[in-house]
Short mmCIF file of C-alpha atoms in Angstrom, two decimals:
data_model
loop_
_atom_site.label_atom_id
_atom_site.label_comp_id
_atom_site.label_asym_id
_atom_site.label_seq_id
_atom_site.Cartn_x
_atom_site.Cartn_y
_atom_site.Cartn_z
CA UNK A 1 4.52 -38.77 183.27
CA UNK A 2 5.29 -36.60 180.46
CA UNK A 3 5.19 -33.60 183.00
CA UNK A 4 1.90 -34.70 184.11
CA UNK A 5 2.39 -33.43 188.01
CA UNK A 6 3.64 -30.04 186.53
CA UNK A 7 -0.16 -30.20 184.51
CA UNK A 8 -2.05 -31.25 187.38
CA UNK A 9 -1.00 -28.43 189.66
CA UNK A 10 -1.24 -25.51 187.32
CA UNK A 11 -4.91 -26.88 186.08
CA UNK A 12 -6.01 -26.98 189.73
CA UNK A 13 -5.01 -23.88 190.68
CA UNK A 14 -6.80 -22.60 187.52
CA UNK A 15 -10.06 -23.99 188.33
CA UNK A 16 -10.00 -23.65 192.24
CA UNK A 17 -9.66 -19.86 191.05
CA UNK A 18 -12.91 -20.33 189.18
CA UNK A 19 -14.30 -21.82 191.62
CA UNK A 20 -15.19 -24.84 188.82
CA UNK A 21 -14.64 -28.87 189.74
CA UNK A 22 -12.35 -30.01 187.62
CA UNK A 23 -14.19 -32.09 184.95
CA UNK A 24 -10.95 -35.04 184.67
CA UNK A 25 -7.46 -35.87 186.70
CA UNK A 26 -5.25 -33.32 185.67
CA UNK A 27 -2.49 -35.67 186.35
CA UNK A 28 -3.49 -38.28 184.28
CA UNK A 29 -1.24 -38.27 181.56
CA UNK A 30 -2.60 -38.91 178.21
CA UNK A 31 -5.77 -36.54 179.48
CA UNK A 32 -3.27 -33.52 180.90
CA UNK A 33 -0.85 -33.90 177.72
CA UNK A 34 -3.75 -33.11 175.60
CA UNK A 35 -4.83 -30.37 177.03
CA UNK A 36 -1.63 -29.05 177.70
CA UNK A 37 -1.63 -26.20 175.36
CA UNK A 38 -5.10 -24.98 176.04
CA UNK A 39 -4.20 -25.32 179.76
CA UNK A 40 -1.43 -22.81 179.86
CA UNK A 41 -3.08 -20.20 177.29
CA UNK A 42 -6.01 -20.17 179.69
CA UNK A 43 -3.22 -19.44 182.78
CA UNK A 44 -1.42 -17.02 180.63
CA UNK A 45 -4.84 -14.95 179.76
CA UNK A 46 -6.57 -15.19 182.87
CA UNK A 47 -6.15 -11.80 185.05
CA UNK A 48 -6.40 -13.96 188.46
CA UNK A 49 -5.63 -11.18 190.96
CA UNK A 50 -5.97 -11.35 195.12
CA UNK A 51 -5.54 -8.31 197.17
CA UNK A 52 -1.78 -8.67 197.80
CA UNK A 53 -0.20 -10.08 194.24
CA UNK A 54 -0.85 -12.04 191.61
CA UNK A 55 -1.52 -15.86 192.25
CA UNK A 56 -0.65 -17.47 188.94
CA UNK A 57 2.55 -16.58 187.13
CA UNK A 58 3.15 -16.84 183.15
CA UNK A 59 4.37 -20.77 183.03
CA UNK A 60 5.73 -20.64 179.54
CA UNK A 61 9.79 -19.77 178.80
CA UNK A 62 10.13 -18.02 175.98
CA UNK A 63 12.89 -19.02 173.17
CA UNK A 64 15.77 -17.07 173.43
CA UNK A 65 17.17 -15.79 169.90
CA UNK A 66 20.28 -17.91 168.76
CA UNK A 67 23.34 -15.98 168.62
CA UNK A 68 25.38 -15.65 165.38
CA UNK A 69 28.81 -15.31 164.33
CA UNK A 70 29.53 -13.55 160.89
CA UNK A 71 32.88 -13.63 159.14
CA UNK A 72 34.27 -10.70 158.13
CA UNK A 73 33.97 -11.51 154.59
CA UNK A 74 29.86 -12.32 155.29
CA UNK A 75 29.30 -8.55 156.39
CA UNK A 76 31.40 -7.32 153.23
CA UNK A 77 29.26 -9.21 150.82
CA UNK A 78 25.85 -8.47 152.09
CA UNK A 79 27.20 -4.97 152.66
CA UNK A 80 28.00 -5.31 148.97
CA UNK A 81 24.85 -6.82 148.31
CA UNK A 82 22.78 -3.87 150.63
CA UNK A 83 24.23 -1.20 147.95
CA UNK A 84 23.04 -2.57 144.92
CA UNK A 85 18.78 -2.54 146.06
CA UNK A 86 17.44 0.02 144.05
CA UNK A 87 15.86 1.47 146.48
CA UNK A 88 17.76 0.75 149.75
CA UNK A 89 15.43 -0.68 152.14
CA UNK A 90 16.96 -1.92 155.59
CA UNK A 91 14.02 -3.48 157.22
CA UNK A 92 13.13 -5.50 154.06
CA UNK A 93 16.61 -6.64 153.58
CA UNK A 94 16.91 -7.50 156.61
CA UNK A 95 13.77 -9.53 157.12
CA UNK A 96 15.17 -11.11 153.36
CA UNK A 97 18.50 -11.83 154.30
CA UNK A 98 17.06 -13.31 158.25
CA UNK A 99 19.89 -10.62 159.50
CA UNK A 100 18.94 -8.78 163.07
CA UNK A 101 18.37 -5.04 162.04
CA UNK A 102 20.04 -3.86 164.73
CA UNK A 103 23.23 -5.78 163.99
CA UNK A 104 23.06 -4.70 159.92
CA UNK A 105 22.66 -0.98 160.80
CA UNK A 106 26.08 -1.34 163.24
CA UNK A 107 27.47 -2.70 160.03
CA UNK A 108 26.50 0.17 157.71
CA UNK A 109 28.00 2.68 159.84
CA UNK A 110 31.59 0.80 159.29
CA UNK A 111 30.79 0.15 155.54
CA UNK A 112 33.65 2.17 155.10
CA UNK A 113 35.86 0.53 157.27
CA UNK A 114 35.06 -3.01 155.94
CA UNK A 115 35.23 -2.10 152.01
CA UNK A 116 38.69 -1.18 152.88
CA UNK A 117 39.70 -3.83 154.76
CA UNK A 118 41.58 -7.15 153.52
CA UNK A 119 39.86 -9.99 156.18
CA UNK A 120 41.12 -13.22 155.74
CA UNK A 121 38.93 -16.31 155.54
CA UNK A 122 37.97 -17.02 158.92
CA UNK A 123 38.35 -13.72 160.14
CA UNK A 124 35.54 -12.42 162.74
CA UNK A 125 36.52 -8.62 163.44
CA UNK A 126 38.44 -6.10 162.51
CA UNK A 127 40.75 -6.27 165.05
CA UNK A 128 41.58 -3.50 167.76
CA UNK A 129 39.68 -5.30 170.61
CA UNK A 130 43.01 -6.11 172.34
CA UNK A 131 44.62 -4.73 175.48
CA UNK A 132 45.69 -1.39 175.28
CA UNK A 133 49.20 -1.11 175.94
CA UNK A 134 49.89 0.28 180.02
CA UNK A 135 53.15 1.61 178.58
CA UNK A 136 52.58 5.00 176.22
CA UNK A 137 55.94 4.52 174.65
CA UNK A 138 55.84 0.87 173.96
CA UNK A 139 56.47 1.38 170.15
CA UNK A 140 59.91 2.80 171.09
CA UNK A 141 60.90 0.16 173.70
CA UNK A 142 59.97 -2.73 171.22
CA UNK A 143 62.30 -1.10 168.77
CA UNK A 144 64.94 -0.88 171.26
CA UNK A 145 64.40 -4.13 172.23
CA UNK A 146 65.03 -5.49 168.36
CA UNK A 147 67.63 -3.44 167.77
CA UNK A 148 69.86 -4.58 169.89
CA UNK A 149 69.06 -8.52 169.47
CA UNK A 150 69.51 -7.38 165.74
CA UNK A 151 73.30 -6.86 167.17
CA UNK A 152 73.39 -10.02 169.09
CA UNK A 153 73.80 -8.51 172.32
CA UNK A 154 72.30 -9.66 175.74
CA UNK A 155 68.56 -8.10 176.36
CA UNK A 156 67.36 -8.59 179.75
CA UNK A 157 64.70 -7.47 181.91
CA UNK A 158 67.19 -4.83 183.68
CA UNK A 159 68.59 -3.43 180.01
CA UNK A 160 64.75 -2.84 179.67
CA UNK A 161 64.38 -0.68 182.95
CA UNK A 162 67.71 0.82 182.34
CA UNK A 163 66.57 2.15 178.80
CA UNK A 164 63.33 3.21 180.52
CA UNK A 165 65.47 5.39 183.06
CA UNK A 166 67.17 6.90 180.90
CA UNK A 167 64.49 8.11 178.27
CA UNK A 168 61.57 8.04 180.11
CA UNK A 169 62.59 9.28 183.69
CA UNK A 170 59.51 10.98 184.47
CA UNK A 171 57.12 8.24 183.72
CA UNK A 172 59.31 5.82 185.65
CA UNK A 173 58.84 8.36 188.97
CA UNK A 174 55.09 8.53 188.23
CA UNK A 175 54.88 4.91 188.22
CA UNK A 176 57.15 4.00 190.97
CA UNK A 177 55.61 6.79 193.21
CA UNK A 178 51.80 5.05 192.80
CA UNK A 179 53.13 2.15 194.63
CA UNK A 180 53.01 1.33 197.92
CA UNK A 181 57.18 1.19 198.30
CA UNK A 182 60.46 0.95 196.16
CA UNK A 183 60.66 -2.59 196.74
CA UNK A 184 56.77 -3.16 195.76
CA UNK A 185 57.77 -0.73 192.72
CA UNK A 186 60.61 -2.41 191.42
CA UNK A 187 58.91 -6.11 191.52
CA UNK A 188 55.58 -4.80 189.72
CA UNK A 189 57.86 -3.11 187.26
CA UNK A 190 60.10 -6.25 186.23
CA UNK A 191 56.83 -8.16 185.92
CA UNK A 192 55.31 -4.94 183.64
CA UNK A 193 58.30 -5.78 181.20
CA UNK A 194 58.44 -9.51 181.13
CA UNK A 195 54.27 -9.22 180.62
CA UNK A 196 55.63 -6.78 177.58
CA UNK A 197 58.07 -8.35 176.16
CA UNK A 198 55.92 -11.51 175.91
CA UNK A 199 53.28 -9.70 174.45
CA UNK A 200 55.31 -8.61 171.42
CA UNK A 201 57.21 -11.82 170.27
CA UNK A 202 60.05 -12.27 172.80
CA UNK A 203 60.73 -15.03 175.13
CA UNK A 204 63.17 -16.44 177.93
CA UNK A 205 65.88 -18.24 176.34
CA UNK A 206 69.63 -19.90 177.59
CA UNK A 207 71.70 -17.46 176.58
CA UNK A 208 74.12 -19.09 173.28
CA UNK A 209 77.91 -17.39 172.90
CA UNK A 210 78.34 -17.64 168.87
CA UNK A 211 81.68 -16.78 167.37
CA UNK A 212 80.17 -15.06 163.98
CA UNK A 213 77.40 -12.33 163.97
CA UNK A 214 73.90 -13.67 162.88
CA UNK A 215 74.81 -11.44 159.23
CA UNK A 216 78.34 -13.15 158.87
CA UNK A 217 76.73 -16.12 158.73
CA UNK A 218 74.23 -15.59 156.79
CA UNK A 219 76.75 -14.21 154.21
CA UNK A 220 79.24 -17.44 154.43
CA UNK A 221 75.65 -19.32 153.92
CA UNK A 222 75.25 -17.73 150.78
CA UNK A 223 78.93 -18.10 149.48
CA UNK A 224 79.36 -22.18 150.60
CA UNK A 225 76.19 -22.74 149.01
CA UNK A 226 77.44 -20.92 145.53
CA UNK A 227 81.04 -23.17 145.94
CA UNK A 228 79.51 -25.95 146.72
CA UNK A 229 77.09 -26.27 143.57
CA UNK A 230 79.90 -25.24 141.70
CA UNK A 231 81.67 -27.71 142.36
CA UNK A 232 79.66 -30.85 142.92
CA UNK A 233 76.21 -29.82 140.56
CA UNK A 234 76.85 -32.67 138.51
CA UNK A 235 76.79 -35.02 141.64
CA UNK A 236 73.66 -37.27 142.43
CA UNK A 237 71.73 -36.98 145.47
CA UNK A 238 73.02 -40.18 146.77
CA UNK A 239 76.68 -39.40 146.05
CA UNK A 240 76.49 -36.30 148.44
CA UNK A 241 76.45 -37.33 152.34
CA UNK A 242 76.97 -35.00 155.93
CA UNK A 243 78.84 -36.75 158.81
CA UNK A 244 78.70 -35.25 162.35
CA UNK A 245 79.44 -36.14 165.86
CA UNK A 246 76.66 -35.49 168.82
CA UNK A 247 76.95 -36.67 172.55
CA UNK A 248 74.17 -38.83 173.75
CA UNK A 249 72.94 -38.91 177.64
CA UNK A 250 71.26 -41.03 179.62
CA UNK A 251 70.14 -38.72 181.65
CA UNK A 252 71.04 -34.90 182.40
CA UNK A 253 72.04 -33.42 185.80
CA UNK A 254 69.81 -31.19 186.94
CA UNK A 255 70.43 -27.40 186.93
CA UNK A 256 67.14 -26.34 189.35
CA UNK A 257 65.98 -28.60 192.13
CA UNK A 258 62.56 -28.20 193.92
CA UNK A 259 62.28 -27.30 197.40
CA UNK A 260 60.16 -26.26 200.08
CA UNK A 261 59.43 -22.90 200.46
CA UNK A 262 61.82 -21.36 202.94
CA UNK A 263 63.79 -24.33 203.06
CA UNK A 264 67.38 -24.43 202.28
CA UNK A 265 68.50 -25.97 198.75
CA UNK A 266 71.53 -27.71 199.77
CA UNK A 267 72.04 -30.89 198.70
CA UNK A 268 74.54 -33.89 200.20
CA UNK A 269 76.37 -34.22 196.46
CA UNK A 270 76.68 -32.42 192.96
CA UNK A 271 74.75 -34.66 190.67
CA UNK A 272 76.85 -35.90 187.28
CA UNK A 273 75.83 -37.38 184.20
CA UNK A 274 75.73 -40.98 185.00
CA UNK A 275 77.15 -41.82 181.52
CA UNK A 276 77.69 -40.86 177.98
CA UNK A 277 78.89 -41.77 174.26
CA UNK A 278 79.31 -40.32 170.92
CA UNK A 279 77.17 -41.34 168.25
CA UNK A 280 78.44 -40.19 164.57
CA UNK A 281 75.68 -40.14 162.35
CA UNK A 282 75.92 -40.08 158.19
CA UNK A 283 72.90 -39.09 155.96
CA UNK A 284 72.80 -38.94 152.14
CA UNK A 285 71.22 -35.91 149.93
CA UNK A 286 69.06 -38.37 148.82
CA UNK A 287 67.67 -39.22 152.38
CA UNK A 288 69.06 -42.88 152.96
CA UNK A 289 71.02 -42.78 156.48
CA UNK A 290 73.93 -44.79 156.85
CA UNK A 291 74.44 -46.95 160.17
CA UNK A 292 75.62 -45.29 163.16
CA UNK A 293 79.45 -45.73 164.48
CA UNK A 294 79.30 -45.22 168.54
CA UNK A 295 82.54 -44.18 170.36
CA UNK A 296 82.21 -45.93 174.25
CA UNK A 297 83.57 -44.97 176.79
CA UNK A 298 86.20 -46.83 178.11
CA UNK A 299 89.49 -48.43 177.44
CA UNK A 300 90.49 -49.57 173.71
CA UNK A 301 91.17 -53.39 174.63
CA UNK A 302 89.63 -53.04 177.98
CA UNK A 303 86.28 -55.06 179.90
CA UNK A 304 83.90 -53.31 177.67
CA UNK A 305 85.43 -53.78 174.71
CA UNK A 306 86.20 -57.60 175.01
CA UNK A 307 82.43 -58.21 177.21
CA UNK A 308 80.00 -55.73 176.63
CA UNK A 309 80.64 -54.70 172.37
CA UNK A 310 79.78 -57.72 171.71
CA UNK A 311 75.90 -58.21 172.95
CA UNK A 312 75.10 -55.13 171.38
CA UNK A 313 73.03 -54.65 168.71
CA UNK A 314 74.17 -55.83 165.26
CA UNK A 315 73.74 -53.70 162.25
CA UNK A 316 76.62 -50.91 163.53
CA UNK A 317 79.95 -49.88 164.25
CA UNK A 318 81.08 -49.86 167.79
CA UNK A 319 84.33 -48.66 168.94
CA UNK A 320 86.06 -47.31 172.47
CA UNK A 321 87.82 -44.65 173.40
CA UNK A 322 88.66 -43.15 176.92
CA UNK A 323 86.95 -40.02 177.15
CA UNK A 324 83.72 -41.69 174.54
CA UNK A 325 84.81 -38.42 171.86
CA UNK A 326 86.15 -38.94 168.08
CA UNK A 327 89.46 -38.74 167.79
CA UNK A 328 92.49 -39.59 165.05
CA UNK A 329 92.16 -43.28 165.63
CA UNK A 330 88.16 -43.71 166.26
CA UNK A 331 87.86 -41.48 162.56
CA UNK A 332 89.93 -44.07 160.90
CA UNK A 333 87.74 -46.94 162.47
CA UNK A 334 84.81 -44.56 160.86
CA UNK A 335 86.28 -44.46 156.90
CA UNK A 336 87.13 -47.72 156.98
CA UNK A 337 85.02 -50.06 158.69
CA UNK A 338 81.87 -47.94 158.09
CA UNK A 339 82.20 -45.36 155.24
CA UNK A 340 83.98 -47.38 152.90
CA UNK A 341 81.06 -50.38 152.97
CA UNK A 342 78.64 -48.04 152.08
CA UNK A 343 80.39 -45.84 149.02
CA UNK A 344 80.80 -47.28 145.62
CA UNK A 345 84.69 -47.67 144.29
CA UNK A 346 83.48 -46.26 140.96
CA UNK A 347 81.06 -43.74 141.74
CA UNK A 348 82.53 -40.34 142.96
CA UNK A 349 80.78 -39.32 146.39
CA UNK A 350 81.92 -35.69 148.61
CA UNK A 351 81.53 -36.32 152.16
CA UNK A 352 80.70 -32.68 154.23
CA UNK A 353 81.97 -32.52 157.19
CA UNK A 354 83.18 -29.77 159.62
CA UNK A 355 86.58 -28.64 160.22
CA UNK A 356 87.30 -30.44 163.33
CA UNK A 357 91.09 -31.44 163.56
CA UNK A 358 91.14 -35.39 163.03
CA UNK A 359 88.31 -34.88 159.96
CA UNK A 360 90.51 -32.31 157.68
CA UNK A 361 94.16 -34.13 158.86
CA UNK A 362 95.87 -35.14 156.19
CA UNK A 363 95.43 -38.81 156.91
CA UNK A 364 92.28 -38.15 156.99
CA UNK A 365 92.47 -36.51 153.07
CA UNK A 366 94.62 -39.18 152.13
CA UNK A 367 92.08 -42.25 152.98
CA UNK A 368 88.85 -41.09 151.63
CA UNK A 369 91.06 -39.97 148.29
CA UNK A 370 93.07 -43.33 147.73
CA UNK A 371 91.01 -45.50 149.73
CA UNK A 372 87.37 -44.73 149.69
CA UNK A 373 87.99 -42.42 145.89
CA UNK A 374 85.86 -39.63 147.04
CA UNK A 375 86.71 -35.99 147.89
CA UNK A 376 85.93 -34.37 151.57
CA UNK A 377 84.94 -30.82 151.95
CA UNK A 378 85.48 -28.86 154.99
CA UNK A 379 82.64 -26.59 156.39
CA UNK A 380 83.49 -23.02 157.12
CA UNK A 381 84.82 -22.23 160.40
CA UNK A 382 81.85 -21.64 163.05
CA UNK A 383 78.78 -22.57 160.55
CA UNK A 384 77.36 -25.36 161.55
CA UNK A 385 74.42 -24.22 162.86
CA UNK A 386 73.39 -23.02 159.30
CA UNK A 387 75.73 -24.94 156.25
CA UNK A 388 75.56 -28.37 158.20
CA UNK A 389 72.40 -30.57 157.17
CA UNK A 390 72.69 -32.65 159.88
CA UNK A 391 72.47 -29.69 162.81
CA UNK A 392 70.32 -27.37 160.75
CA UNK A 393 67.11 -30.03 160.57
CA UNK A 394 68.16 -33.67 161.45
CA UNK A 395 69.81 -33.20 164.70
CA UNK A 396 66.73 -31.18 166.32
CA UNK A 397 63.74 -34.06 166.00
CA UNK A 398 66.44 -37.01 166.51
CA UNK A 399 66.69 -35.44 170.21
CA UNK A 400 63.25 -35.16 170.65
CA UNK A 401 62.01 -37.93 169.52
CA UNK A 402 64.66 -39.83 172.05
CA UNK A 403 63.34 -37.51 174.82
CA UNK A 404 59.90 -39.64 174.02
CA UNK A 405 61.77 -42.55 173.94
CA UNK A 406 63.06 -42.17 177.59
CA UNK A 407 59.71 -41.99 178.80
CA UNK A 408 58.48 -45.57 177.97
CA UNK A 409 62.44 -46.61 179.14
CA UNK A 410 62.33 -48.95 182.52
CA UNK A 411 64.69 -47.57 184.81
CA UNK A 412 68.46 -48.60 185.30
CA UNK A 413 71.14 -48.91 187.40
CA UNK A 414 74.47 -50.13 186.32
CA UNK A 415 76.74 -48.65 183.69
CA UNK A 416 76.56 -51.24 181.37
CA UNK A 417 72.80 -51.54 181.49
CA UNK A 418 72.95 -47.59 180.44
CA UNK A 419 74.88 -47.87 177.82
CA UNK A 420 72.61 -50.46 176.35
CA UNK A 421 69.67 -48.49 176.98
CA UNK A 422 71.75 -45.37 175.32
CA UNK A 423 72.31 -47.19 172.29
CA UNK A 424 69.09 -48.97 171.57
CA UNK A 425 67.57 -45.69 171.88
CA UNK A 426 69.57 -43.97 169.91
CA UNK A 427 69.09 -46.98 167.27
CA UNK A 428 65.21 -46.67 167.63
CA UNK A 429 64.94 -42.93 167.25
CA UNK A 430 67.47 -42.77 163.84
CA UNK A 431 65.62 -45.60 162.67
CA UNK A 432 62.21 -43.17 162.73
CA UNK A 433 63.27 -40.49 161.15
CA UNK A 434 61.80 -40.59 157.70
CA UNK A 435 63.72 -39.58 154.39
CA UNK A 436 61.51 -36.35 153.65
CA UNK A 437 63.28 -34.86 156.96
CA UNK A 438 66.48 -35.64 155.42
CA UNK A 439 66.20 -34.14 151.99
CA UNK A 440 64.62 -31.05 153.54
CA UNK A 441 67.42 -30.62 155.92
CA UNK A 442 70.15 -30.84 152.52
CA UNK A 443 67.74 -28.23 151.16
CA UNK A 444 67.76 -25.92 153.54
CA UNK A 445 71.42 -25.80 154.93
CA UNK A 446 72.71 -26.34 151.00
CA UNK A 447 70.23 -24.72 148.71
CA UNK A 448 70.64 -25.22 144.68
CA UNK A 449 68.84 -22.41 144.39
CA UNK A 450 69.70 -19.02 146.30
CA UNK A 451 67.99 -16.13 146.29
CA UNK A 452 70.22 -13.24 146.63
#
């Protein structure tokens, strides 16, 4: 009723207090809604007092003021703007510019501080409202804390505390003696310097044993890249292709199981991975891929090869070897059953590949010169993970995007059934990846241009 019940009780009490018959129904609603300003004025302005309190109560809510946000760069230009009025006039400008006075004048006494300030574009303070740091010498530990990842050694939680020991003994007593025991002390402290090392750009990682310091490699980076394009800069795109090996899973045994809490974490058996394969992938500078070769496991000859090879899915190279890795025979089945169908006889292609034993043999040399006419260069010992395209920006979203994959998979049981579901997987996800994430990944691991 358009509030009409909320009309008729407020005008009743109204004229019962004036002891004044109503002259219409209150409640009626096109009579009420008419009236409904002159109503509550007449409420608001009455003084309508009994001995003990007031009887009527204002009805009306006032609007409260909508809050605003200003960019950084906002307050610097009418700052800007505020110092070029003649005569500087804060309540005018103010009422001009529809800013709050009392949020202008907190302005002017930062002018300083926001002249000299460089805000980006959606910037909303001037920073400094974060925590303050519960360790006084956190500047210190931080630069610990980098220099000795700068070395590649192992940081932990306990090198942390140890460092803390030694060079800040008396703050570590202070702190340790505010607690309610050692024990309580020593758990609230690990937790103080995993909270800290968080907060300034560090996280938990699987610690990775690397043969060549992070600076070493970045030096043989530079060098391969300068050899390369000094030897093969007159070589197309698509003449230029990375082959690598990676090991595909169906599924991964776990390292952590869950278990109830004072429970025992036992289990009846040590779970394996239920099966695996070797996929060897090719990709062109260009970014064309080239079909995959997959190395079964199993016997050459065997069940698998003579029953299983067969129904899977046309379009690649299949092959089978006992322990599903790439070895002198399984690279020959690569060069010439695979590599050689997809290189021109009289176009000159360089194949990069790393220095494993069966890819630099000197069969190996000897087929892709006389047979396939192109030349193969060996990556540097241990650089992979930097002068390979295929691990430094291909390898990364193939994974994940078969990690999706195995989501939407329907479960299975057998061996065989696995290694179908491996494959087609493995199919689906190279078949995704798009040509831009190739030619970056040549890019990056290869550059033309290096700055030095």
């Amino acid at each position: 009723m358009c509030g009409g019940s909320a009309h008729h009780l407020c005008s009743n009490e109204y004229f019962a207090s004036v002891l004044v018959e109503p002259p219409y129904d209150a409640a009626c609603c096109s009579k009420s809604c008419a009236d409904q300003y002159i109503v509550e004025e007449a409420l608001h302005d009455a003084v309508i007092m009994s001995d003990e309190k007031s009887i009527v109560k204002r009805s009306t809510r006032l609007l409260s003021r909508q809050n605003r946000r200003y960019f950084v760069r906002d307050r610097i230009r009418l700052l800007e703007l505020f110092s070029t009025m003649d005569i500087p006039n804060i309540k005018q400008f103010c009422r001009e510019q529809d800013i709050p006075r009392q949020t202008f004048s907190g302005w002017l006494t930062k002018s300083s501080t926001y002249m000299n300030c460089h805000a980006t574009a959606k910037q909303k303070s001037l920073g400094g409202q974060g925590q303050v740091e519960s360790i006084p010498f956190g500047n210190e530990l931080v630069t610990f804390m980098k220099d000795v990842r700068r070395e590649e050694h192992v940081l932990t939680t306990a090198h942390m505390i140890t460092w803390i020991k030694t060079h800040h003994g008396k703050w570590l007593d202070r702190y340790i003696a505010m607690k309610k025991d050692d024990a309580s002390g020593y758990n609230t402290l690990m937790r103080l310097c995993q909270r800290f090392a968080h907060r300034h750009g560090f996280s938990q990682r699987v610690a990775c044993v690397s043969r060549a310091r992070q600076q070493e490699l970045d030096e043989t980076h530079r060098s391969f890249a300068r050899q390369f394009w000094s030897k093969y800069s007159d070589y197309k795109a698509s003449e230029i292709l990375n082959v690598d090996e990676t090991g595909i899973y169906y599924d991964m045994p776990p390292r952590r199981i869950w278990a109830e809490v004072g429970g025992s974490s036992k289990v009846d058996k040590s779970e394996k991975h239920s099966d695996r394969l070797t996929a060897v992938l090719t990709i062109r500078a260009d970014g064309r891929k080239l079909p995959i070769l997959f190395i079964v496991h199993g016997k050459p000859g065997g069940k698998i090869e003579a029953d299983e090879i067969p129904s899977y899915p046309d379009g690649h190279v299949y092959a089978v070897q006992e322990e599903a890795w790439m070895d002198e025979r399984v690279w020959q089945v690569y060069l010439q059953y695979l590599l050689k169908n997809e290189l021109v006889a009289e176009t000159p292609s360089v194949i990069l590949a790393d220095n494993l034993a069966c890819h630099v043999s000197h069969a190996s040399v000897e087929t892709i010169c006389l047979d396939l006419c192109a030349s193969l260069e060996a990556l540097p010992p241990n650089s992979t993970s930097v002068c390979q395209p295929l691990d430094v920006g291909v390898m990364g979203p193939l994974k994940a995007k078969m990690r999706s994959l195995w989501l939407r998979e329907a479960p299975v049981k057998t061996s065989a059934e696995k290694r179908g579901a491996m494959i087609k997987r493995t199919i689906k996800a190279w078949n995704s990846l798009t040509e831009d994430t190739i030619v970056k990944s040549f890019f990056k691991a290869i550059p033309q241009v290096y700055e030095l």
